[in-house]
Amino acid sequence: MDFLERPLKLPLSNRTVPVKYALVHTGYWILITGFFLYEKRYLIYKASLSYFAVCVVMRVALLIGIAYLNLHYFLPRYLLKRRYGRYFALVMLSILSYLLAQSLFDYYLYGYVIGPMRNSDLWESLSYNFFSTLWYLGLMVALKLSIDWYEQQRILQKIRVEKLQAEVDFLRSQVNPHFLFNSLNNLYALTLRKSDQAPDVVLKLSEMMEYMLYDSDDVRVPLDKEIRYLQNYIELEKIRCGDHAEIAFDVSGPLNGQEIAPLLLLPLVENAFKHGVGKQSKTAWLRGKMELDHAAVTLTVENNKPALPPSNGKGGIGLVNLRQRLELLYPGRHTLDTEDRPGYYKVTLNITLAGAEEKRQTENADNHEPL
């Protein structure tokens, strides 16, 4: 467990909070104490060091008391349960209690200890303490709400990532039943004919299963393995389609250690076969093109399809899930565009790969390092 996430038991309470919570609050009160030390430093000369210390300690201790009474008792028990009247009444009561104690002390300190060096005005002291208390109490509530909001966002992000990982695990564990069934049927037919293609089909299926069961378990995989997986998938679909379809898939550009999230490109190709090639009663065609450079990958897939009216352009559930994965994995670093016309469909995905350019620059620097 991360050190900042470790639970820390609060004094005089059975509650526990993360270490980072305690550090943030400790830092806040150190700043408040520092402010009072600076503001009240004149008391060292006009009264004494002991009065200066008592004034600062008393003020900070009282503020801490009403702040955490509000945060850990009034806020969850009344405000969050929409019992607003009782909440504000208790907050005002706690502030008035603070005002009474602090203002009486100030009245004594400035009226009798410092004496003629400063006039003592009880109403002025009450006004100052009231508004300063509201200010510090408001800051403390704002701090808590900010921390709570941050934690909620962090939890939501964690849930999104876990959901994404579950989807990836599902994709990895689920070989498309129709694809696997058709591939095995094709393999059976090839073995009956004693075709030379049978061993190649077995090899491609074996490579695909190995990639899905083992390699794709990582957060990132080498791009060349993802491309090889796509090529095997397309080659097996070619065998299934036979002369029924014209299928081409070209890759251009350097492969030099780029990495990508696993099983991210397959839905585009799978979608083209499922809704395009697989739906055509006459000659079908599919053209795929992948362009690579050191920092990005662009995949374009075009196919013909039955001449139906164009959809809303968002695609099926496979493309919807793909968009969600891209938003989580490559936020601000991808584009996914579709073109849907009667009889024609095109999708283009561009991803800026994380760290690819930096990795290339580092390798280049190492290669040119002087001896």
mmCIF file of C-alpha atoms in Angstrom:
data_model
loop_
_atom_site.group_PDB
_atom_site.id
_atom_site.type_symbol
_atom_site.label_atom_id
_atom_site.label_comp_id
_atom_site.label_asym_id
_atom_site.label_seq_id
_atom_site.Cartn_x
_atom_site.Cartn_y
_atom_site.Cartn_z
ATOM 1 C CA MET A 1 0.000 0.000 0.000
ATOM 2 C CA ASP A 2 1.214 3.519 -0.812
ATOM 3 C CA PHE A 3 2.506 5.331 2.290
ATOM 4 C CA LEU A 4 0.176 8.293 1.704
ATOM 5 C CA GLU A 5 -2.823 5.942 1.612
ATOM 6 C CA ARG A 6 -2.019 4.186 4.888
ATOM 7 C CA PRO A 7 -4.657 4.618 7.608
ATOM 8 C CA LEU A 8 -3.773 6.805 10.575
ATOM 9 C CA LYS A 9 -5.795 6.701 13.809
ATOM 10 C CA LEU A 10 -6.954 10.084 15.013
ATOM 11 C CA PRO A 11 -6.227 11.008 18.649
ATOM 12 C CA LEU A 12 -9.190 10.869 21.024
ATOM 13 C CA SER A 13 -11.241 9.119 18.351
ATOM 14 C CA ASN A 14 -11.829 5.718 16.763
ATOM 15 C CA ARG A 15 -11.742 7.251 13.260
ATOM 16 C CA THR A 16 -8.883 6.670 10.860
ATOM 17 C CA VAL A 17 -7.811 8.874 7.974
ATOM 18 C CA PRO A 18 -5.194 8.444 5.234
ATOM 19 C CA VAL A 19 -1.728 9.797 5.962
ATOM 20 C CA LYS A 20 -2.070 12.341 3.146
ATOM 21 C CA TYR A 21 -5.235 13.708 4.796
ATOM 22 C CA ALA A 22 -3.324 14.247 8.029
ATOM 23 C CA LEU A 23 -0.418 15.877 6.176
ATOM 24 C CA VAL A 24 -2.676 18.333 4.318
ATOM 25 C CA HIS A 25 -4.473 19.354 7.496
ATOM 26 C CA THR A 26 -1.221 19.591 9.454
ATOM 27 C CA GLY A 27 0.200 21.863 6.772
ATOM 28 C CA TYR A 28 -2.938 24.022 6.894
ATOM 29 C CA TRP A 29 -2.711 24.555 10.656
ATOM 30 C CA ILE A 30 1.014 25.231 10.494
ATOM 31 C CA LEU A 31 0.226 28.053 8.049
ATOM 32 C CA ILE A 32 -2.538 29.405 10.308
ATOM 33 C CA THR A 33 -0.264 29.254 13.355
ATOM 34 C CA GLY A 34 2.490 30.996 11.414
ATOM 35 C CA PHE A 35 0.063 33.763 10.473
ATOM 36 C CA PHE A 36 -0.927 34.313 14.107
ATOM 37 C CA LEU A 37 2.704 34.269 15.230
ATOM 38 C CA TYR A 38 3.439 37.010 12.728
ATOM 39 C CA GLU A 39 0.297 39.004 13.498
ATOM 40 C CA LYS A 40 0.709 38.898 17.289
ATOM 41 C CA ARG A 41 4.487 39.281 17.486
ATOM 42 C CA TYR A 42 4.135 42.782 18.971
ATOM 43 C CA LEU A 43 2.794 41.167 22.192
ATOM 44 C CA ILE A 44 6.318 39.973 22.995
ATOM 45 C CA TYR A 45 7.343 43.587 23.523
ATOM 46 C CA LYS A 46 4.094 45.080 24.823
ATOM 47 C CA ALA A 47 3.123 42.277 27.225
ATOM 48 C CA SER A 48 5.526 39.333 27.561
ATOM 49 C CA LEU A 49 6.570 36.151 25.787
ATOM 50 C CA SER A 50 4.244 34.100 27.977
ATOM 51 C CA TYR A 51 1.190 36.202 27.065
ATOM 52 C CA PHE A 52 2.214 36.042 23.409
ATOM 53 C CA ALA A 53 2.399 32.234 23.564
ATOM 54 C CA VAL A 54 -0.897 31.924 25.458
ATOM 55 C CA CYS A 55 -2.655 34.226 22.980
ATOM 56 C CA VAL A 56 -1.498 32.270 19.915
ATOM 57 C CA VAL A 57 -2.000 28.800 21.429
ATOM 58 C CA MET A 58 -5.449 29.653 22.755
ATOM 59 C CA ARG A 59 -6.612 31.164 19.469
ATOM 60 C CA VAL A 60 -5.337 28.259 17.329
ATOM 61 C CA ALA A 61 -6.599 25.601 19.773
ATOM 62 C CA LEU A 62 -10.085 27.095 19.832
ATOM 63 C CA LEU A 63 -10.155 27.339 16.027
ATOM 64 C CA ILE A 64 -9.025 23.723 15.706
ATOM 65 C CA GLY A 65 -11.731 22.676 18.165
ATOM 66 C CA ILE A 66 -14.645 24.303 16.363
ATOM 67 C CA ALA A 67 -13.244 23.426 12.920
ATOM 68 C CA TYR A 68 -13.117 19.677 13.577
ATOM 69 C CA LEU A 69 -16.331 19.734 15.586
ATOM 70 C CA ASN A 70 -17.889 21.124 12.438
ATOM 71 C CA LEU A 71 -16.105 18.768 9.997
ATOM 72 C CA HIS A 72 -16.543 15.501 11.858
ATOM 73 C CA TYR A 73 -19.786 16.038 13.742
ATOM 74 C CA PHE A 74 -22.013 18.877 12.475
ATOM 75 C CA LEU A 75 -21.278 18.433 8.770
ATOM 76 C CA PRO A 76 -21.919 14.663 8.402
ATOM 77 C CA ARG A 77 -24.694 14.460 10.984
ATOM 78 C CA TYR A 78 -26.742 17.485 9.940
ATOM 79 C CA LEU A 79 -25.644 19.280 6.753
ATOM 80 C CA LEU A 80 -25.164 16.149 4.621
ATOM 81 C CA LYS A 81 -28.524 14.873 5.864
ATOM 82 C CA ARG A 82 -30.132 18.178 4.836
ATOM 83 C CA ARG A 83 -30.953 19.219 8.384
ATOM 84 C CA TYR A 84 -29.858 22.750 7.554
ATOM 85 C CA GLY A 85 -31.541 24.604 10.411
ATOM 86 C CA ARG A 86 -29.933 22.542 13.132
ATOM 87 C CA TYR A 87 -26.576 22.594 11.340
ATOM 88 C CA PHE A 88 -26.360 26.383 11.083
ATOM 89 C CA ALA A 89 -27.683 26.791 14.615
ATOM 90 C CA LEU A 90 -24.936 24.529 16.002
ATOM 91 C CA VAL A 91 -22.263 26.212 13.907
ATOM 92 C CA MET A 92 -23.341 29.636 15.176
ATOM 93 C CA LEU A 93 -23.437 28.314 18.744
ATOM 94 C CA SER A 94 -19.875 26.983 18.426
ATOM 95 C CA ILE A 95 -18.719 30.303 16.951
ATOM 96 C CA LEU A 96 -20.409 32.258 19.744
ATOM 97 C CA SER A 97 -18.716 30.037 22.328
ATOM 98 C CA TYR A 98 -15.388 30.738 20.665
ATOM 99 C CA LEU A 99 -16.158 34.457 20.557
ATOM 100 C CA LEU A 100 -17.017 34.545 24.244
ATOM 101 C CA ALA A 101 -13.803 32.817 25.319
ATOM 102 C CA GLN A 102 -11.508 34.645 22.901
ATOM 103 C CA SER A 103 -13.045 38.086 23.321
ATOM 104 C CA LEU A 104 -12.929 37.906 27.122
ATOM 105 C CA PHE A 105 -9.274 36.954 26.914
ATOM 106 C CA ASP A 106 -8.569 39.787 24.457
ATOM 107 C CA TYR A 107 -10.475 42.235 26.681
ATOM 108 C CA TYR A 108 -8.339 41.211 29.662
ATOM 109 C CA LEU A 109 -5.090 41.189 27.669
ATOM 110 C CA TYR A 110 -5.498 44.516 25.939
ATOM 111 C CA GLY A 111 -7.420 46.267 28.710
ATOM 112 C CA TYR A 112 -5.431 45.264 31.762
ATOM 113 C CA VAL A 113 -2.123 43.690 30.743
ATOM 114 C CA ILE A 114 -1.146 46.062 27.937
ATOM 115 C CA GLY A 115 -3.262 48.800 29.499
ATOM 116 C CA PRO A 116 -2.695 52.358 28.257
ATOM 117 C CA MET A 117 -0.673 51.182 25.290
ATOM 118 C CA ARG A 118 -3.861 50.020 23.603
ATOM 119 C CA ASN A 119 -7.489 50.869 24.176
ATOM 120 C CA SER A 120 -9.747 47.890 24.701
ATOM 121 C CA ASP A 121 -13.058 47.785 22.856
ATOM 122 C CA LEU A 122 -15.176 44.680 23.557
ATOM 123 C CA TRP A 123 -17.417 45.164 20.508
ATOM 124 C CA GLU A 124 -14.421 45.680 18.249
ATOM 125 C CA SER A 125 -12.898 42.484 19.601
ATOM 126 C CA LEU A 126 -16.172 40.594 19.106
ATOM 127 C CA SER A 127 -16.504 41.830 15.534
ATOM 128 C CA TYR A 128 -12.913 40.970 14.654
ATOM 129 C CA ASN A 129 -13.097 37.498 16.171
ATOM 130 C CA PHE A 130 -16.503 36.765 14.622
ATOM 131 C CA PHE A 131 -15.507 37.510 11.041
ATOM 132 C CA SER A 132 -12.048 35.993 11.354
ATOM 133 C CA THR A 133 -13.609 32.809 12.755
ATOM 134 C CA LEU A 134 -16.091 32.633 9.885
ATOM 135 C CA TRP A 135 -13.180 33.098 7.488
ATOM 136 C CA TYR A 136 -11.047 30.292 8.948
ATOM 137 C CA LEU A 137 -14.019 27.997 9.377
ATOM 138 C CA GLY A 138 -15.025 28.625 5.757
ATOM 139 C CA LEU A 139 -11.471 27.873 4.602
ATOM 140 C CA MET A 140 -11.515 24.613 6.539
ATOM 141 C CA VAL A 141 -14.852 23.541 5.056
ATOM 142 C CA ALA A 142 -13.616 24.487 1.584
ATOM 143 C CA LEU A 143 -10.465 22.451 2.173
ATOM 144 C CA LYS A 144 -12.483 19.423 3.222
ATOM 145 C CA LEU A 145 -14.890 19.694 0.303
ATOM 146 C CA SER A 146 -11.960 20.070 -2.098
ATOM 147 C CA ILE A 147 -10.280 16.978 -0.687
ATOM 148 C CA ASP A 148 -13.551 15.042 -0.807
ATOM 149 C CA TRP A 149 -14.120 16.119 -4.426
ATOM 150 C CA TYR A 150 -10.601 15.067 -5.360
ATOM 151 C CA GLU A 151 -11.080 11.697 -3.676
ATOM 152 C CA GLN A 152 -14.389 11.154 -5.470
ATOM 153 C CA GLN A 153 -12.750 11.950 -8.799
ATOM 154 C CA ARG A 154 -9.883 9.595 -7.984
ATOM 155 C CA ILE A 155 -12.315 6.811 -7.069
ATOM 156 C CA LEU A 156 -14.357 7.428 -10.230
ATOM 157 C CA GLN A 157 -11.189 7.284 -12.309
ATOM 158 C CA LYS A 158 -10.189 4.066 -10.558
ATOM 159 C CA ILE A 159 -13.629 2.600 -11.299
ATOM 160 C CA ARG A 160 -13.306 3.628 -14.954
ATOM 161 C CA VAL A 161 -9.877 2.017 -15.196
ATOM 162 C CA GLU A 162 -11.130 -1.154 -13.496
ATOM 163 C CA LYS A 163 -14.104 -1.238 -15.863
ATOM 164 C CA LEU A 164 -11.746 -0.777 -18.772
ATOM 165 C CA GLN A 165 -9.521 -3.572 -17.504
ATOM 166 C CA ALA A 166 -12.573 -5.807 -17.166
ATOM 167 C CA GLU A 167 -13.453 -5.055 -20.794
ATOM 168 C CA VAL A 168 -9.909 -5.873 -21.886
ATOM 169 C CA ASP A 169 -9.991 -9.108 -19.874
ATOM 170 C CA PHE A 170 -13.310 -9.948 -21.506
ATOM 171 C CA LEU A 171 -11.894 -9.297 -24.966
ATOM 172 C CA ARG A 172 -8.860 -11.397 -24.172
ATOM 173 C CA SER A 173 -10.876 -14.318 -22.860
ATOM 174 C CA GLN A 174 -13.479 -14.125 -25.603
ATOM 175 C CA VAL A 175 -12.401 -15.347 -28.979
ATOM 176 C CA ASN A 176 -15.278 -14.379 -31.255
ATOM 177 C CA PRO A 177 -17.300 -17.628 -31.299
ATOM 178 C CA HIS A 178 -18.297 -17.243 -34.939
ATOM 179 C CA PHE A 179 -14.742 -16.495 -35.995
ATOM 180 C CA LEU A 180 -13.331 -19.455 -34.067
ATOM 181 C CA PHE A 181 -16.095 -21.759 -35.288
ATOM 182 C CA ASN A 182 -15.555 -20.726 -38.906
ATOM 183 C CA SER A 183 -11.775 -21.039 -38.595
ATOM 184 C CA LEU A 184 -12.064 -24.557 -37.190
ATOM 185 C CA ASN A 185 -14.532 -25.518 -39.922
ATOM 186 C CA ASN A 186 -12.174 -24.149 -42.547
ATOM 187 C CA LEU A 187 -9.296 -26.020 -40.935
ATOM 188 C CA TYR A 188 -11.344 -29.228 -40.984
ATOM 189 C CA ALA A 189 -12.162 -28.755 -44.671
ATOM 190 C CA LEU A 190 -8.515 -28.060 -45.472
ATOM 191 C CA THR A 191 -7.330 -31.174 -43.654
ATOM 192 C CA LEU A 192 -9.889 -33.282 -45.528
ATOM 193 C CA ARG A 193 -8.460 -31.949 -48.782
ATOM 194 C CA LYS A 194 -4.955 -32.331 -47.391
ATOM 195 C CA SER A 195 -4.362 -28.729 -48.306
ATOM 196 C CA ASP A 196 -0.975 -27.138 -47.766
ATOM 197 C CA GLN A 197 -2.794 -24.237 -46.053
ATOM 198 C CA ALA A 198 -3.828 -26.355 -43.040
ATOM 199 C CA PRO A 199 -0.527 -26.049 -41.108
ATOM 200 C CA ASP A 200 -0.504 -22.297 -41.718
ATOM 201 C CA VAL A 201 -4.040 -21.983 -40.319
ATOM 202 C CA VAL A 202 -3.036 -23.925 -37.199
ATOM 203 C CA LEU A 203 0.022 -21.711 -36.742
ATOM 204 C CA LYS A 204 -1.968 -18.490 -37.086
ATOM 205 C CA LEU A 205 -4.658 -19.671 -34.674
ATOM 206 C CA SER A 206 -1.956 -20.703 -32.211
ATOM 207 C CA GLU A 207 -0.265 -17.298 -32.420
ATOM 208 C CA MET A 208 -3.583 -15.498 -31.919
ATOM 209 C CA MET A 209 -4.491 -17.598 -28.884
ATOM 210 C CA GLU A 210 -1.045 -17.082 -27.356
ATOM 211 C CA TYR A 211 -1.304 -13.320 -27.810
ATOM 212 C CA MET A 212 -4.809 -13.112 -26.340
ATOM 213 C CA LEU A 213 -4.102 -15.356 -23.370
ATOM 214 C CA TYR A 214 -0.636 -14.140 -22.404
ATOM 215 C CA ASP A 215 0.774 -11.063 -24.142
ATOM 216 C CA SER A 216 -2.387 -8.954 -23.984
ATOM 217 C CA ASP A 217 -2.452 -9.183 -20.185
ATOM 218 C CA ASP A 218 -0.044 -6.228 -20.037
ATOM 219 C CA VAL A 219 -1.063 -2.572 -19.957
ATOM 220 C CA ARG A 220 1.039 -1.959 -23.068
ATOM 221 C CA VAL A 221 2.268 -4.439 -25.670
ATOM 222 C CA PRO A 222 4.767 -4.067 -28.500
ATOM 223 C CA LEU A 223 3.037 -2.616 -31.536
ATOM 224 C CA ASP A 224 4.516 -5.273 -33.813
ATOM 225 C CA LYS A 225 2.676 -7.988 -31.846
ATOM 226 C CA GLU A 226 -0.629 -6.132 -32.182
ATOM 227 C CA ILE A 227 -0.027 -5.810 -35.926
ATOM 228 C CA ARG A 228 0.860 -9.478 -36.205
ATOM 229 C CA TYR A 229 -2.374 -10.346 -34.420
ATOM 230 C CA LEU A 230 -4.360 -8.241 -36.906
ATOM 231 C CA GLN A 231 -2.556 -9.813 -39.849
ATOM 232 C CA ASN A 232 -3.308 -13.333 -38.600
ATOM 233 C CA TYR A 233 -6.959 -12.404 -38.090
ATOM 234 C CA ILE A 234 -7.228 -10.979 -41.599
ATOM 235 C CA GLU A 235 -5.437 -13.928 -43.196
ATOM 236 C CA LEU A 236 -7.815 -16.383 -41.543
ATOM 237 C CA GLU A 237 -10.800 -14.320 -42.669
ATOM 238 C CA LYS A 238 -9.381 -14.372 -46.191
ATOM 239 C CA ILE A 239 -9.383 -18.165 -46.130
ATOM 240 C CA ARG A 240 -12.972 -18.167 -44.881
ATOM 241 C CA CYS A 241 -14.165 -15.709 -47.525
ATOM 242 C CA GLY A 242 -12.249 -17.330 -50.375
ATOM 243 C CA ASP A 243 -12.958 -15.723 -53.747
ATOM 244 C CA HIS A 244 -15.999 -13.987 -52.313
ATOM 245 C CA ALA A 245 -13.970 -10.965 -51.177
ATOM 246 C CA GLU A 246 -10.979 -8.839 -52.119
ATOM 247 C CA ILE A 247 -9.063 -8.146 -48.938
ATOM 248 C CA ALA A 248 -5.868 -6.143 -48.547
ATOM 249 C CA PHE A 249 -3.973 -4.911 -45.504
ATOM 250 C CA ASP A 250 -0.790 -2.849 -45.803
ATOM 251 C CA VAL A 251 1.596 -1.584 -43.133
ATOM 252 C CA SER A 252 4.094 1.187 -43.771
ATOM 253 C CA GLY A 253 6.552 3.010 -41.565
ATOM 254 C CA PRO A 254 9.199 2.058 -38.996
ATOM 255 C CA LEU A 255 8.659 -0.440 -36.215
ATOM 256 C CA ASN A 256 11.179 0.415 -33.530
ATOM 257 C CA GLY A 257 9.765 -0.523 -30.157
ATOM 258 C CA GLN A 258 6.515 1.449 -30.115
ATOM 259 C CA GLU A 259 3.959 0.182 -27.623
ATOM 260 C CA ILE A 260 0.159 0.304 -27.600
ATOM 261 C CA ALA A 261 -2.745 -0.862 -25.440
ATOM 262 C CA PRO A 262 -3.627 -4.469 -26.329
ATOM 263 C CA LEU A 263 -6.581 -5.442 -28.536
ATOM 264 C CA LEU A 264 -7.254 -1.803 -29.351
ATOM 265 C CA LEU A 265 -7.152 -2.022 -33.150
ATOM 266 C CA LEU A 266 -9.053 -5.280 -33.628
ATOM 267 C CA PRO A 267 -12.602 -3.815 -33.260
ATOM 268 C CA LEU A 268 -12.119 -1.682 -36.394
ATOM 269 C CA VAL A 269 -11.139 -4.654 -38.536
ATOM 270 C CA GLU A 270 -13.638 -6.989 -36.897
ATOM 271 C CA ASN A 271 -16.413 -4.427 -37.450
ATOM 272 C CA ALA A 272 -15.552 -4.243 -41.177
ATOM 273 C CA PHE A 273 -15.833 -8.001 -41.594
ATOM 274 C CA LYS A 274 -18.956 -8.328 -39.472
ATOM 275 C CA HIS A 275 -21.012 -5.493 -40.969
ATOM 276 C CA GLY A 276 -19.382 -5.189 -44.371
ATOM 277 C CA VAL A 277 -17.756 -8.245 -45.928
ATOM 278 C CA GLY A 278 -19.935 -10.684 -44.027
ATOM 279 C CA LYS A 279 -23.165 -8.995 -45.164
ATOM 280 C CA GLN A 280 -22.373 -8.859 -48.887
ATOM 281 C CA SER A 281 -24.056 -11.428 -51.115
ATOM 282 C CA LYS A 282 -21.878 -10.460 -54.077
ATOM 283 C CA THR A 283 -18.212 -9.578 -54.293
ATOM 284 C CA ALA A 284 -17.075 -7.756 -51.188
ATOM 285 C CA TRP A 285 -13.924 -5.773 -50.606
ATOM 286 C CA LEU A 286 -11.967 -4.495 -47.654
ATOM 287 C CA ARG A 287 -8.877 -2.313 -47.637
ATOM 288 C CA GLY A 288 -6.849 -1.696 -44.516
ATOM 289 C CA LYS A 289 -3.871 0.619 -44.244
ATOM 290 C CA MET A 290 -1.659 1.275 -41.232
ATOM 291 C CA GLU A 291 0.873 4.096 -41.208
ATOM 292 C CA LEU A 292 3.519 4.247 -38.492
ATOM 293 C CA ASP A 293 6.050 6.734 -37.285
ATOM 294 C CA HIS A 294 8.030 7.136 -34.079
ATOM 295 C CA ALA A 295 5.223 8.767 -32.119
ATOM 296 C CA ALA A 296 1.904 7.820 -33.747
ATOM 297 C CA VAL A 297 -0.050 5.133 -35.524
ATOM 298 C CA THR A 298 -2.855 5.671 -38.031
ATOM 299 C CA LEU A 299 -5.180 2.840 -39.041
ATOM 300 C CA THR A 300 -7.669 3.287 -41.896
ATOM 301 C CA VAL A 301 -10.195 0.590 -42.786
ATOM 302 C CA GLU A 302 -12.543 0.881 -45.781
ATOM 303 C CA ASN A 303 -15.136 -1.640 -46.900
ATOM 304 C CA ASN A 304 -18.284 -1.942 -48.961
ATOM 305 C CA LYS A 305 -21.540 -2.950 -47.342
ATOM 306 C CA PRO A 306 -25.213 -3.415 -48.199
ATOM 307 C CA ALA A 307 -26.684 -0.183 -49.573
ATOM 308 C CA LEU A 308 -28.668 0.738 -46.472
ATOM 309 C CA PRO A 309 -29.303 4.306 -45.261
ATOM 310 C CA PRO A 310 -26.320 5.665 -43.281
ATOM 311 C CA SER A 311 -26.452 5.372 -39.503
ATOM 312 C CA ASN A 312 -25.768 8.162 -37.027
ATOM 313 C CA GLY A 313 -22.027 7.656 -37.580
ATOM 314 C CA LYS A 314 -21.261 6.322 -34.116
ATOM 315 C CA GLY A 315 -21.094 2.668 -35.121
ATOM 316 C CA GLY A 316 -22.193 -0.341 -33.116
ATOM 317 C CA ILE A 317 -21.457 -1.280 -29.535
ATOM 318 C CA GLY A 318 -17.918 -2.341 -30.500
ATOM 319 C CA LEU A 319 -17.048 1.173 -31.671
ATOM 320 C CA VAL A 320 -18.808 2.753 -28.681
ATOM 321 C CA ASN A 321 -16.687 0.669 -26.303
ATOM 322 C CA LEU A 322 -13.599 1.484 -28.348
ATOM 323 C CA ARG A 323 -14.291 5.217 -27.999
ATOM 324 C CA GLN A 324 -14.602 4.819 -24.229
ATOM 325 C CA ARG A 325 -11.329 2.910 -24.032
ATOM 326 C CA LEU A 326 -9.571 5.530 -26.132
ATOM 327 C CA GLU A 327 -10.855 8.330 -23.893
ATOM 328 C CA LEU A 328 -9.404 6.578 -20.853
ATOM 329 C CA LEU A 329 -6.177 5.327 -22.395
ATOM 330 C CA TYR A 330 -5.284 8.166 -24.757
ATOM 331 C CA PRO A 331 -7.179 11.283 -23.628
ATOM 332 C CA GLY A 332 -6.437 14.178 -25.955
ATOM 333 C CA ARG A 333 -4.060 12.011 -27.973
ATOM 334 C CA HIS A 334 -6.370 10.284 -30.428
ATOM 335 C CA THR A 335 -8.969 10.857 -33.117
ATOM 336 C CA LEU A 336 -11.548 8.359 -34.371
ATOM 337 C CA ASP A 337 -13.439 9.432 -37.480
ATOM 338 C CA THR A 338 -16.053 7.496 -39.436
ATOM 339 C CA GLU A 339 -17.608 7.987 -42.862
ATOM 340 C CA ASP A 340 -20.846 6.103 -43.449
ATOM 341 C CA ARG A 341 -22.543 6.258 -46.836
ATOM 342 C CA PRO A 342 -24.896 3.839 -48.614
ATOM 343 C CA GLY A 343 -22.740 0.935 -49.729
ATOM 344 C CA TYR A 344 -19.532 2.324 -48.205
ATOM 345 C CA TYR A 345 -17.962 2.632 -44.773
ATOM 346 C CA LYS A 346 -14.638 4.069 -43.676
ATOM 347 C CA VAL A 347 -13.062 4.487 -40.240
ATOM 348 C CA THR A 348 -9.775 6.202 -39.411
ATOM 349 C CA LEU A 349 -8.038 5.978 -36.057
ATOM 350 C CA ASN A 350 -5.003 8.052 -35.143
ATOM 351 C CA ILE A 351 -3.200 7.577 -31.828
ATOM 352 C CA THR A 352 -0.239 9.463 -30.448
ATOM 353 C CA LEU A 353 1.643 6.755 -28.597
ATOM 354 C CA ALA A 354 2.752 7.576 -25.053
ATOM 355 C CA GLY A 355 6.462 8.085 -24.702
ATOM 356 C CA ALA A 356 7.349 6.893 -28.194
ATOM 357 C CA GLU A 357 9.029 10.136 -29.232
ATOM 358 C CA GLU A 358 10.804 10.497 -25.913
ATOM 359 C CA LYS A 359 12.048 6.937 -26.180
ATOM 360 C CA ARG A 360 13.377 7.549 -29.679
ATOM 361 C CA GLN A 361 15.175 10.716 -28.588
ATOM 362 C CA THR A 362 16.708 8.907 -25.637
ATOM 363 C CA GLU A 363 17.923 6.080 -27.871
ATOM 364 C CA ASN A 364 19.368 8.590 -30.334
ATOM 365 C CA ALA A 365 21.149 10.400 -27.510
ATOM 366 C CA ASP A 366 22.611 7.123 -26.266
ATOM 367 C CA ASN A 367 23.772 6.226 -29.776
ATOM 368 C CA HIS A 368 25.574 9.556 -30.107
ATOM 369 C CA GLU A 369 27.068 9.552 -26.611
ATOM 370 C CA PRO A 370 30.793 10.383 -26.868
ATOM 371 C CA LEU A 371 33.290 7.721 -25.917
#
